[in-house]
Tab-separated table of C-alpha atoms and ligand atoms in Angstrom:
chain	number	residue	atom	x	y	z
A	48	UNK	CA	-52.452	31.301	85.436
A	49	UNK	CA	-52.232	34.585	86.665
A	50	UNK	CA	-53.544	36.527	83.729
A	51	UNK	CA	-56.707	36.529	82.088
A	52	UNK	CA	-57.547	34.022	79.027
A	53	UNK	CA	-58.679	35.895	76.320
A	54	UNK	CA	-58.164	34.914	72.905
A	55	UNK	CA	-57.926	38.033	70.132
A	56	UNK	CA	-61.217	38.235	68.518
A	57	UNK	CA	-61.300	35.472	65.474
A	58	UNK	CA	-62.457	38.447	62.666
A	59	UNK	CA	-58.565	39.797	63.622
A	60	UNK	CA	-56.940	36.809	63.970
A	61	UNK	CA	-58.355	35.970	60.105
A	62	UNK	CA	-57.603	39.169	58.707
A	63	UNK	CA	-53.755	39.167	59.828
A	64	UNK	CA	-53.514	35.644	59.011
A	65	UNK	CA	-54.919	36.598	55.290
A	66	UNK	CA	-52.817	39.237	54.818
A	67	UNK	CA	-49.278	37.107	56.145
A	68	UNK	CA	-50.703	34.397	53.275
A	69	UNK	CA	-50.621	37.581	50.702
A	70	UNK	CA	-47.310	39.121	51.834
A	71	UNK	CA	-46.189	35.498	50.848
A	72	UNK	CA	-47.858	36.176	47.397
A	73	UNK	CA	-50.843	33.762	47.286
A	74	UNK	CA	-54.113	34.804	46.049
A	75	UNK	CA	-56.472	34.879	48.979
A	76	UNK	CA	-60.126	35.427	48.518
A	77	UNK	CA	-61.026	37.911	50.916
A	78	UNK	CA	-64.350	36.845	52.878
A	79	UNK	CA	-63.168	36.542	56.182
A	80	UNK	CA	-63.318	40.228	57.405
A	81	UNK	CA	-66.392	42.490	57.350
A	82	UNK	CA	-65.108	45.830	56.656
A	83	UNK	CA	-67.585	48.096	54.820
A	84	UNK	CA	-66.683	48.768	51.086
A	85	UNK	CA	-68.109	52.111	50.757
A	86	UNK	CA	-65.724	55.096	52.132
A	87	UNK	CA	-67.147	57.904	53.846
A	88	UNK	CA	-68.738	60.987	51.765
A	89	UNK	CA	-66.152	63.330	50.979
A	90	UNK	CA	-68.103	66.220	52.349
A	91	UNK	CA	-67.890	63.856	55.744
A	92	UNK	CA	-63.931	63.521	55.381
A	93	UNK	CA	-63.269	66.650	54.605
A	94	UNK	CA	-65.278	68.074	58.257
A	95	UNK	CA	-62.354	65.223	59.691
A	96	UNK	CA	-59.744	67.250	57.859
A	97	UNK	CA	-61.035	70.550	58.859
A	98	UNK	CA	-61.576	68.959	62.891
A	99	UNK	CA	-58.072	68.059	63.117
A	100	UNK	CA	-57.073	71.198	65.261
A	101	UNK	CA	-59.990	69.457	67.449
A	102	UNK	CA	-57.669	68.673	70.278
A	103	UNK	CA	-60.007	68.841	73.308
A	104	UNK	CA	-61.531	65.846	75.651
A	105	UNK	CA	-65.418	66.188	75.063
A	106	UNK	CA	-67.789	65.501	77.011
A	107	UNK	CA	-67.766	61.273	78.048
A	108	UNK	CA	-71.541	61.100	76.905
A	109	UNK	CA	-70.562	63.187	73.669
A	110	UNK	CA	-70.473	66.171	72.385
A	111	UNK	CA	-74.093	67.630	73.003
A	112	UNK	CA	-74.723	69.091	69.142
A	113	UNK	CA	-73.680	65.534	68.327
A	114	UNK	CA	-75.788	63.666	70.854
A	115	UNK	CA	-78.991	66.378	69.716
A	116	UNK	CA	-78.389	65.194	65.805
A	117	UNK	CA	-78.143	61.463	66.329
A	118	UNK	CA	-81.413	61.923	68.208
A	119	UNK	CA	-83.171	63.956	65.378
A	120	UNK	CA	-81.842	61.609	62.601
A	121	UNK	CA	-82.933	58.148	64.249
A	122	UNK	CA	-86.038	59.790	65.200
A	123	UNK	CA	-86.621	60.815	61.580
A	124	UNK	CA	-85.637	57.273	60.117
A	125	UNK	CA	-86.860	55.383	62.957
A	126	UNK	CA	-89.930	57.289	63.579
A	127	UNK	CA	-90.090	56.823	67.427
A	128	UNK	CA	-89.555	59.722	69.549
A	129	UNK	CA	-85.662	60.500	70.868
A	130	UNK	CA	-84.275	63.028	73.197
A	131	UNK	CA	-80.713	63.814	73.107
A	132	UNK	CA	-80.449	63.269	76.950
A	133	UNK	CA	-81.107	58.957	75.778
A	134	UNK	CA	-77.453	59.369	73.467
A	135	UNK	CA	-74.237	58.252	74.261
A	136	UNK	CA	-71.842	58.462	72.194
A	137	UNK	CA	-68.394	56.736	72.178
A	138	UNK	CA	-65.484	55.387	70.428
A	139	UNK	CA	-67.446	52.229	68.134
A	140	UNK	CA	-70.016	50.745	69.419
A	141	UNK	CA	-67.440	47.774	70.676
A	142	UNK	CA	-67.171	49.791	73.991
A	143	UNK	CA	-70.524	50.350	74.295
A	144	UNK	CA	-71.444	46.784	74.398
A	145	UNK	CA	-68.416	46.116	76.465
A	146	UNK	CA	-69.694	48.634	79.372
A	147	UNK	CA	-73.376	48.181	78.842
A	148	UNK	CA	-72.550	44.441	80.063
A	149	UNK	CA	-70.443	45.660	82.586
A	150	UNK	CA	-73.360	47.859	84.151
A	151	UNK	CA	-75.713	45.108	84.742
A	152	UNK	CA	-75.175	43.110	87.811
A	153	UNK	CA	-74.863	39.136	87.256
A	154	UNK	CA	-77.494	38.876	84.979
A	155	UNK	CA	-77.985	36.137	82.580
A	156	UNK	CA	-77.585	36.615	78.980
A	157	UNK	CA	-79.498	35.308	76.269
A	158	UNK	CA	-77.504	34.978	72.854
A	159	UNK	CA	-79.119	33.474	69.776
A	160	UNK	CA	-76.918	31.061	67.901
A	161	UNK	CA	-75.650	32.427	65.676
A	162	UNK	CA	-74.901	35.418	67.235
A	163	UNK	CA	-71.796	38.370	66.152
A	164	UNK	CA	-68.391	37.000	67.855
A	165	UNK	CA	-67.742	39.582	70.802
A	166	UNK	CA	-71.237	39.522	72.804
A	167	UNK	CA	-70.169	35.691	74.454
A	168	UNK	CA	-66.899	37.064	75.455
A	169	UNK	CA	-67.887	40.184	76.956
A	170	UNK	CA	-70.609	38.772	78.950
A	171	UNK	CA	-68.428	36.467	80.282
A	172	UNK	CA	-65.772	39.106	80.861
A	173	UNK	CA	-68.472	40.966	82.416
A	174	UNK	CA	-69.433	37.967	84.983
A	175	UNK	CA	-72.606	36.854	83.101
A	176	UNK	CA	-74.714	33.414	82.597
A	177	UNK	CA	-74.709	32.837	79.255
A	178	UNK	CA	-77.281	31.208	77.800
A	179	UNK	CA	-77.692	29.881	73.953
A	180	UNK	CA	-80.916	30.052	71.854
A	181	UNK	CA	-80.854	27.797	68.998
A	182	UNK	CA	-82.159	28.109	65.952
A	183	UNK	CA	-82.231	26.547	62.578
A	184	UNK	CA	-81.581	26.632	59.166
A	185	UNK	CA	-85.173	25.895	58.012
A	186	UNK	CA	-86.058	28.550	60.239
A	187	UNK	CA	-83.875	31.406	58.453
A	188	UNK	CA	-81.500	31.949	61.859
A	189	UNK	CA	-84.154	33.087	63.551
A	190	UNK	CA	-85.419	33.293	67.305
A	191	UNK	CA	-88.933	32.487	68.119
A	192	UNK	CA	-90.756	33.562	70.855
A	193	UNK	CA	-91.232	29.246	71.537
A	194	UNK	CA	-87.185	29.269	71.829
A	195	UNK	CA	-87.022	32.263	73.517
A	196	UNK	CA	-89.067	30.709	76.056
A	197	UNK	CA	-87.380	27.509	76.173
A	198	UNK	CA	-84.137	29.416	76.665
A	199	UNK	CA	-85.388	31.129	79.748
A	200	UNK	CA	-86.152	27.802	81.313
A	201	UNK	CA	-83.412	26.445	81.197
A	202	UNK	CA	-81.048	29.004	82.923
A	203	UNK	CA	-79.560	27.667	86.381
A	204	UNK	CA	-80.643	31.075	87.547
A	205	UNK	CA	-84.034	32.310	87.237
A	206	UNK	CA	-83.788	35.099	89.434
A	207	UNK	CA	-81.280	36.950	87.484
A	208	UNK	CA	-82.120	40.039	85.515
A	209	UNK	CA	-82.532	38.889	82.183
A	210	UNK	CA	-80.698	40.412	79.203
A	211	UNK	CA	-80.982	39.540	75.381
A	212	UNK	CA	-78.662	40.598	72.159
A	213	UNK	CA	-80.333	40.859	69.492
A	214	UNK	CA	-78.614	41.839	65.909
A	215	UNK	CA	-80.478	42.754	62.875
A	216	UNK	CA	-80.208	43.119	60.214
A	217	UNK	CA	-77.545	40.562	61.042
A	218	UNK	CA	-73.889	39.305	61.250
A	219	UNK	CA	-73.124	36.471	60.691
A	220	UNK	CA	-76.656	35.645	58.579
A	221	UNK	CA	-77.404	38.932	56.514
A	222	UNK	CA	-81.155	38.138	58.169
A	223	UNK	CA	-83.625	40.789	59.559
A	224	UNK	CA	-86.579	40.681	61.612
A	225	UNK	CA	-90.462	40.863	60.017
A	226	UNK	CA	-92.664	43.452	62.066
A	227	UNK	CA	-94.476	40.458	62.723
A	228	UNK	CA	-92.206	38.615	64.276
A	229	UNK	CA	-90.498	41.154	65.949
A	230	UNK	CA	-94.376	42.007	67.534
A	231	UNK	CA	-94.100	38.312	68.589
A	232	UNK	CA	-90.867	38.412	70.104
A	233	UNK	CA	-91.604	41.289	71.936
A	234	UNK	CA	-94.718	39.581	73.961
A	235	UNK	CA	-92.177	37.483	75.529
A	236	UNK	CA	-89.515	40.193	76.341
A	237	UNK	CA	-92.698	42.236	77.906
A	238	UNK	CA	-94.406	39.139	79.790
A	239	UNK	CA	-90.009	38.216	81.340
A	240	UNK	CA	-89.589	41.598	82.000
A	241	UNK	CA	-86.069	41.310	79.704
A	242	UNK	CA	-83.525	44.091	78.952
A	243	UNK	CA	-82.407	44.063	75.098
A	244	UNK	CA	-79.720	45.330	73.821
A	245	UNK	CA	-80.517	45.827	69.910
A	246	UNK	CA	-77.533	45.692	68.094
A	247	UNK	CA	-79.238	47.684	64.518
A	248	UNK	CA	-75.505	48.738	63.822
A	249	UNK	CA	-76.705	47.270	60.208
A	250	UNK	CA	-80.572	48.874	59.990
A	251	UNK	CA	-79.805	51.859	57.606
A	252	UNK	CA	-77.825	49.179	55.034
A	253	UNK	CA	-81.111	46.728	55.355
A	254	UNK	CA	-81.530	46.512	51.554
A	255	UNK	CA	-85.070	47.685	51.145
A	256	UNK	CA	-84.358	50.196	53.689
A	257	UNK	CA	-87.611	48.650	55.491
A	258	UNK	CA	-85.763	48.184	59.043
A	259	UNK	CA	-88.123	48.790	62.121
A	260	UNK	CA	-86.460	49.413	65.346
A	261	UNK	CA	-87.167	47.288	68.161
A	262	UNK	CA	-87.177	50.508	70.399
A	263	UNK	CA	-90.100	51.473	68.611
A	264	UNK	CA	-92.150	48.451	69.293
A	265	UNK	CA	-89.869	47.737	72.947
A	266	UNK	CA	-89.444	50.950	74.065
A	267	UNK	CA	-89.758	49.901	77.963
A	268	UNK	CA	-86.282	48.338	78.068
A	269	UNK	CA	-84.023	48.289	74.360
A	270	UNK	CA	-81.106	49.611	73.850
A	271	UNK	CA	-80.237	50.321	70.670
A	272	UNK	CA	-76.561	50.475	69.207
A	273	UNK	CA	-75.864	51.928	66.136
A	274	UNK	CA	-72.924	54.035	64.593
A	275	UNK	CA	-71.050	55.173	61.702
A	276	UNK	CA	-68.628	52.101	61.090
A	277	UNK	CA	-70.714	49.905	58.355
A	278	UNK	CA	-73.529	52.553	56.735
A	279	UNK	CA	-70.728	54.953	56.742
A	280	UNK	CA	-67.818	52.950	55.995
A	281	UNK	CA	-65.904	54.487	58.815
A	282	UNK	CA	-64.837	51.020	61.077
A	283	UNK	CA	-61.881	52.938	61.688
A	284	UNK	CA	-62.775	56.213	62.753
A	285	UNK	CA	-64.453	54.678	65.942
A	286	UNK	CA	-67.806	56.392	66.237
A	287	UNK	CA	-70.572	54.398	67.929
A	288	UNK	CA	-73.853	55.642	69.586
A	289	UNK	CA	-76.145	54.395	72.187
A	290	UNK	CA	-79.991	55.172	72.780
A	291	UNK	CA	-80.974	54.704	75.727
A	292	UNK	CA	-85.165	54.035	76.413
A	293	UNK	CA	-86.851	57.266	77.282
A	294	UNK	CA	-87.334	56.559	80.908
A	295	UNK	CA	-84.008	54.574	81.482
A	296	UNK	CA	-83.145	54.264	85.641
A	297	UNK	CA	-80.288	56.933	86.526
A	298	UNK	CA	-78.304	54.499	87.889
A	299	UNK	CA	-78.002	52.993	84.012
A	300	UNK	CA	-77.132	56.380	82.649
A	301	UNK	CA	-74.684	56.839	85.089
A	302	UNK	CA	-72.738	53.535	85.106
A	303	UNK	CA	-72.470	54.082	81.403
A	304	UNK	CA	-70.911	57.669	81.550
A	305	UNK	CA	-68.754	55.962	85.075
A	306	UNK	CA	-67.505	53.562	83.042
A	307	UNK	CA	-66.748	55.011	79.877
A	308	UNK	CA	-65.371	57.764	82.041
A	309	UNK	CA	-62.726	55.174	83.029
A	310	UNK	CA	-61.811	53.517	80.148
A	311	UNK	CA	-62.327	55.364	76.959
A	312	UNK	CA	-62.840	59.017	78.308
A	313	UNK	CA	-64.757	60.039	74.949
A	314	UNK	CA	-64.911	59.303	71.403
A	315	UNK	CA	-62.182	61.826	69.488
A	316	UNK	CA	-63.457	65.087	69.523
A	317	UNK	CA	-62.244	65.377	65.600
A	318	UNK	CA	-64.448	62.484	64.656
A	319	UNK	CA	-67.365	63.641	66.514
A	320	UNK	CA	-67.252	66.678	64.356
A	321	UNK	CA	-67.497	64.866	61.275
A	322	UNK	CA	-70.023	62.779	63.003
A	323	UNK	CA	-72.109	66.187	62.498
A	324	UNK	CA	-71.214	66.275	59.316
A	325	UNK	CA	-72.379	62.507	59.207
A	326	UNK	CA	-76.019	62.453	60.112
A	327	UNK	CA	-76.714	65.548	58.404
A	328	UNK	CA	-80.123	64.459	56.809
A	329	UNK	CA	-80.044	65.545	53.441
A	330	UNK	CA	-80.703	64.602	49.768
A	331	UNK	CA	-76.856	63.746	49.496
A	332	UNK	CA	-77.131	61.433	52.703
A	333	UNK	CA	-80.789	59.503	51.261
A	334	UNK	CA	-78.593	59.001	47.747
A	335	UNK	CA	-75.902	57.454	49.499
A	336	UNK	CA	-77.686	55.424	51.423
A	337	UNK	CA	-80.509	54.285	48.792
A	338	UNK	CA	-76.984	53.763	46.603
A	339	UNK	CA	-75.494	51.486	48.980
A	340	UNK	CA	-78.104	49.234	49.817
A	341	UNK	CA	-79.235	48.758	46.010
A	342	UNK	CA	-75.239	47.775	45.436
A	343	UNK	CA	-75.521	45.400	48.558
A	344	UNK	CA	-78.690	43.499	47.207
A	345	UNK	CA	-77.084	43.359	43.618
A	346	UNK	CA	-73.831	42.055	44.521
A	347	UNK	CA	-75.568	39.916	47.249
A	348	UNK	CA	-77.629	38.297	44.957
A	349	UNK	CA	-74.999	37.356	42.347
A	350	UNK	CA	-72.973	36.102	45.306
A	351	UNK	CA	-75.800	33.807	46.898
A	352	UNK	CA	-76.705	32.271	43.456
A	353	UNK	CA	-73.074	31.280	42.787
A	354	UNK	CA	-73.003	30.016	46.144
A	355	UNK	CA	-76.052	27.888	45.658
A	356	UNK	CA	-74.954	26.577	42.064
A	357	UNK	CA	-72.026	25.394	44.235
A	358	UNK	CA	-74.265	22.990	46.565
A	359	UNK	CA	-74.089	25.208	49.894
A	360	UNK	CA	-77.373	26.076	51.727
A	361	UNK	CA	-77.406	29.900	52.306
A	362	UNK	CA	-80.195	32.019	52.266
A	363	UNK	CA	-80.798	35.207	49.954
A	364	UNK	CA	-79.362	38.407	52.160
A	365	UNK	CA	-82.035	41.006	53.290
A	366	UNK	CA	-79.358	43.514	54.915
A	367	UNK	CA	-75.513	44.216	55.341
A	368	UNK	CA	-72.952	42.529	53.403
A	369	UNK	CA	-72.762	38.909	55.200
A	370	UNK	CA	-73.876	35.414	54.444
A	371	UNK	CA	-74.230	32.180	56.473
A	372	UNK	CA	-73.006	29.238	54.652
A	373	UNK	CA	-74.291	26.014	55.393
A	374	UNK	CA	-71.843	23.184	54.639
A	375	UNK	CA	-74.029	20.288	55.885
A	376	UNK	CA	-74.983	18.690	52.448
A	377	UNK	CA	-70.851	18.020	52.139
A	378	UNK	CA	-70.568	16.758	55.940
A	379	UNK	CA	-70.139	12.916	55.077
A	380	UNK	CA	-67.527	13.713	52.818
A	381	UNK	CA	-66.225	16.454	54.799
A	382	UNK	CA	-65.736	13.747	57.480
A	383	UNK	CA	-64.640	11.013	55.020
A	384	UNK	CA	-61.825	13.530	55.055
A	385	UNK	CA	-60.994	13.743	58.800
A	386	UNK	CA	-62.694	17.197	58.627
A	387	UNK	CA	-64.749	16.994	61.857
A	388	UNK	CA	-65.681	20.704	62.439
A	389	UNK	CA	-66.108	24.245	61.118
A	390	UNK	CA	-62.881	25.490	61.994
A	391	UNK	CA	-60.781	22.759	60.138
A	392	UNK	CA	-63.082	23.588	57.253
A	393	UNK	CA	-62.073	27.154	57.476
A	394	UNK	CA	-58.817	25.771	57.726
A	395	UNK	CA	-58.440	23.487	55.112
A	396	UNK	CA	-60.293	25.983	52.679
A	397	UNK	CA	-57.589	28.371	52.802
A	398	UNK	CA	-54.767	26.493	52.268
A	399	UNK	CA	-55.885	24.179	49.989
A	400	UNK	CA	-58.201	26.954	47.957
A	401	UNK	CA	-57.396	30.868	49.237
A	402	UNK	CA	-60.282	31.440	50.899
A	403	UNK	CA	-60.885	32.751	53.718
A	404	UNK	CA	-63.919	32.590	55.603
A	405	UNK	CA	-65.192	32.314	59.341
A	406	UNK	CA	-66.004	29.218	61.374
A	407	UNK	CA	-69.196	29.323	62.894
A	408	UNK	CA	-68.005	28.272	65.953
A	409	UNK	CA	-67.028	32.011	65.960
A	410	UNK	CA	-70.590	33.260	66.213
A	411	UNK	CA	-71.738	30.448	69.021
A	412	UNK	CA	-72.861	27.526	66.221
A	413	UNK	CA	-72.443	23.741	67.091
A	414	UNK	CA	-68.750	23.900	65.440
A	415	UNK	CA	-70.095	19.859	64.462
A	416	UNK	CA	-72.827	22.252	61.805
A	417	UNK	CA	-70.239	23.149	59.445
A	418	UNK	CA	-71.497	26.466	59.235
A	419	UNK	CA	-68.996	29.341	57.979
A	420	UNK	CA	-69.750	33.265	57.149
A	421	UNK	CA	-68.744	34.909	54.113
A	422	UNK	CA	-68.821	38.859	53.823
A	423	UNK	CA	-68.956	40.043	50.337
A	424	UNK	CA	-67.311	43.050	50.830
A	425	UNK	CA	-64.267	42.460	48.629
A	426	UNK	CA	-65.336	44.902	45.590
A	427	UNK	CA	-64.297	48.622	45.107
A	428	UNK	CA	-67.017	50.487	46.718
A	429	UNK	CA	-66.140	53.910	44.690
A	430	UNK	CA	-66.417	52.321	41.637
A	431	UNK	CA	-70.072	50.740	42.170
A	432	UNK	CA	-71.251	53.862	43.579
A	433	UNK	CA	-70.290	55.128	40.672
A	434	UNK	CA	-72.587	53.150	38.517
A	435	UNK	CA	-75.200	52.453	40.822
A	436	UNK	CA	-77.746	53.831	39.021
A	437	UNK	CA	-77.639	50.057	36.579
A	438	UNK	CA	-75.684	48.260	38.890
A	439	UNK	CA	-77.967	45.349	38.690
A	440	UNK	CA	-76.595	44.753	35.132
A	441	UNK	CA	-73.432	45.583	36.441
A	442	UNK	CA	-73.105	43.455	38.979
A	443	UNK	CA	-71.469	39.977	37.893
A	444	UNK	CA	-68.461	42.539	36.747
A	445	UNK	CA	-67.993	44.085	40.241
A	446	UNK	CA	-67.846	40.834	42.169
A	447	UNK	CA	-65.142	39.582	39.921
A	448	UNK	CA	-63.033	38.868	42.288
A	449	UNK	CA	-65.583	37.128	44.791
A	450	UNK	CA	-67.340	34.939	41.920
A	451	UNK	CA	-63.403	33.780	41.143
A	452	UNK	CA	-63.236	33.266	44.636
A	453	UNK	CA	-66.802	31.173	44.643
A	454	UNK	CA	-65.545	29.233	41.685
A	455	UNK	CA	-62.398	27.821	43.901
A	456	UNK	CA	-64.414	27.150	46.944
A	457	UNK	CA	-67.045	24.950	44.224
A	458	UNK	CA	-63.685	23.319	42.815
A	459	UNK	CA	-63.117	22.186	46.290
A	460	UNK	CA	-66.458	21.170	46.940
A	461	UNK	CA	-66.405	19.277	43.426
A	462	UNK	CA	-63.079	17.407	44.632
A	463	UNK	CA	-64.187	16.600	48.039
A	464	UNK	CA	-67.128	15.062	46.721
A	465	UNK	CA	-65.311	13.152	43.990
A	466	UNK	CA	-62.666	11.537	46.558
A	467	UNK	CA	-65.052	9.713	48.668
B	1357	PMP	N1	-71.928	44.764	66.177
B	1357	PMP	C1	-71.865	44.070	65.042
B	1357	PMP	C2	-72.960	43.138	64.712
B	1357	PMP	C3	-70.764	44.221	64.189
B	1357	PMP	O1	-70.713	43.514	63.054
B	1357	PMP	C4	-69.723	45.103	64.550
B	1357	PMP	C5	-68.504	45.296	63.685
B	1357	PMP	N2	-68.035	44.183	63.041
B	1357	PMP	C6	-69.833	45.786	65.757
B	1357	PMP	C7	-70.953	45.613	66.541
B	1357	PMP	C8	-68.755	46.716	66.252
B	1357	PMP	O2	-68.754	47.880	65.564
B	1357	PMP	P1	-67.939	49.171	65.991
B	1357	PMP	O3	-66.985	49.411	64.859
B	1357	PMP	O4	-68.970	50.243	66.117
B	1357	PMP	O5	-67.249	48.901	67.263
């Protein structure tokens, strides 16, 4: 064929498929699409109103007042030291990741399973080996040094530059990384001389606000990505940021700003201003943020225990808003059905039930696992914020919705079951 294969991203392909299933007036049970359900401050939105006159191209890297403040606020909640010369800024951190790839030479790329939906395709896009690293229920989703290993011996290409993704807090699993095994990780990346790219786009909404950033224990060769789309609730505003490691080659620095320079140009020079606005450090900014992730681990926990009471393996979330449902208790009846993988699950759950939720296969699982992830994002943000000083009492009333939507998915469950 003479174009390239690329299928739109499955999160998309969900949401617009939802929302057809709604124009047509079902009830659909939103858990497909991980938008954040907190808006942005209004002191934040109105610096976006004030910016629009903002009509200038910026700077590629960013504006510098911006790229100085991101530095000063991750080195204040990171605690590792940042210059603003290691920040890029850009349009989401999508791009980033995209052109990051893109600067390495044919490398090969290490992606735990399950990993978020876009890395595969982009390395691929991007010319890489891409190599899986298992891991396992029992073992909470996570890498170990042991797989890590493993994974590296088995690559057809040994010689390669070696690049991992890692994502914590995490999508799909809602996981994070212990200091402890984030110190044992590390003794591998240092003794294979890897490159990591740290995706910590979820850190500040890890729900004891204990994230630790791998550049602080990694500083040698992480880059971290971060931005304003999910602690800020701005997806669609398309800020992202890069930090580079303190003594980064040139030749990095400068394929990012090449490349961005001819693709993106710059993030929009009205929502860098807000971005200012954005990582102002102040009281306001720790309320929101303490607010947010005491909502998350409220409504995640009343979300994980209905899911449990419904049979599914899942584990209790530590950070963001997503969940990785494990199907495997149902899989002989699920194949007593002719349901062979996670996508005809997916499938079959939303017509037969309304409710929408993501294969596995999405994030790299064995599609044969009948994994699936839920985001339990489908609440109104405002209104917990609101009362988020007791929302632990108040938190069966705000996931309504989702514990309606839990109840069909256990009906299902209940029926499947019953018809073997
Ligand atoms: N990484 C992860 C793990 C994500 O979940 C997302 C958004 N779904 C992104 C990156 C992309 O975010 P952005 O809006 O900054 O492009």
């Amino acid at each position: 064929m003479a174009f390239l294969n690329i299928a739109k991203a499955s999160t998309f392909t969900l949401n617009e498929g939802t929302q057809a299933l709604e124009a047509l007036g079902r009830t659909v049970y939103r858990f497909g699409f991980g938008e954040a359900p907190f808006a942005p401050p209004a002191p934040v939105q109105a610096a976006l109103r004030n910016a629009a006159p903002r009509i200038e191209y910026t700077a590629v890297a960013g504006l510098p007042q911006l790229r100085e403040k991101i530095a000063s606020f991750h080195q204040e909640v990171d605690g590792y030291a940042i210059d603003a010369g290691q920040v890029l800024v850009a349009p989401g951190t999508k791009p980033l990741l995209h052109n990051i790839m893109r600067a390495f030479q044919p490398a090969a790329v290490y992606l735990p399973q399950p990993s978020w939906i876009s890395y595969g395709p982009q390395a691929r896009l991007a010319g890489h080996e891409v190599i899986n690293i298992p891991t396992s229920f029992e073992g909470r989703w996570r890498i170990t040094p042991d797989a890590l290993e493993q994974a590296v011996a088995r690559s057809s290409s040994p010689a390669r530059q070696k690049l991992l993704v890692l994502n914590y807090p995490g999508n799909p699993d809602g996981l994070t990384y212990s200091p402890s095994e984030l110190d044992a990780l590390t003794q591998v990346l240092r003794r294979r001389r890897f490159w990591v790219i740290s995706d910590e786009i979820y850190a500040l909404l890890d729900h004891r606000g204990r994230h630790r950033s791998l550049a602080s224990v990694y500083p040698e060769r992480t880059l971290v990505t971060t931005g304003m789309s999910k602690w800020c609730g701005a997806g669609g505003w398309r800020l992202g940021a890069l930090i580079l490691p303190p003594d980064a080659p040139s030749a990095l620095f400068n394929a990012l700003v090449g490349l961005g320079s001819e693709t993106y140009s710059c993030a929009p020079a009205p929502i860098q201003a807000a971005a200012l606005r954005a990582y102002e450090l102040d009281e306001q900014l720790y309320e929101f943020l303490a607010a947010q992730r005491r909502i998350l681990r409220a409504v995640g926990a009343v979300v994980h225990a209905a899911l449990l009471a419904s049979g599914l393996r899942v584990h209790a979330p530590q950070g963001g808003f997503y969940l990785l449902l494990d199907f495997s208790p149902f899989s002989g009846a699920l194949a007593a059905q002719g349901i062979i993988d996670d996508r005809q699950l997916c499938d079959r759950l939303l017509a037969d039930a309304g409710v929408a939720l993501l294969p596995g296969m999405a994030f790299g699982m064995p599609p044969e696992w009948y994994t699936a992830r839920l985001a339990y994002v489908d609440f109104d943000g405002d209104a917990a914020l609101r009362e988020a000083d007791q929302i632990e009492a108040r938190a069966t009333a705000h996931a309504a919705k989702m514990l309606e939507g839990i109840d069909a998915l256990g009906e299902w469950l209940r029926q499947l079951n019953s018809s073997r």
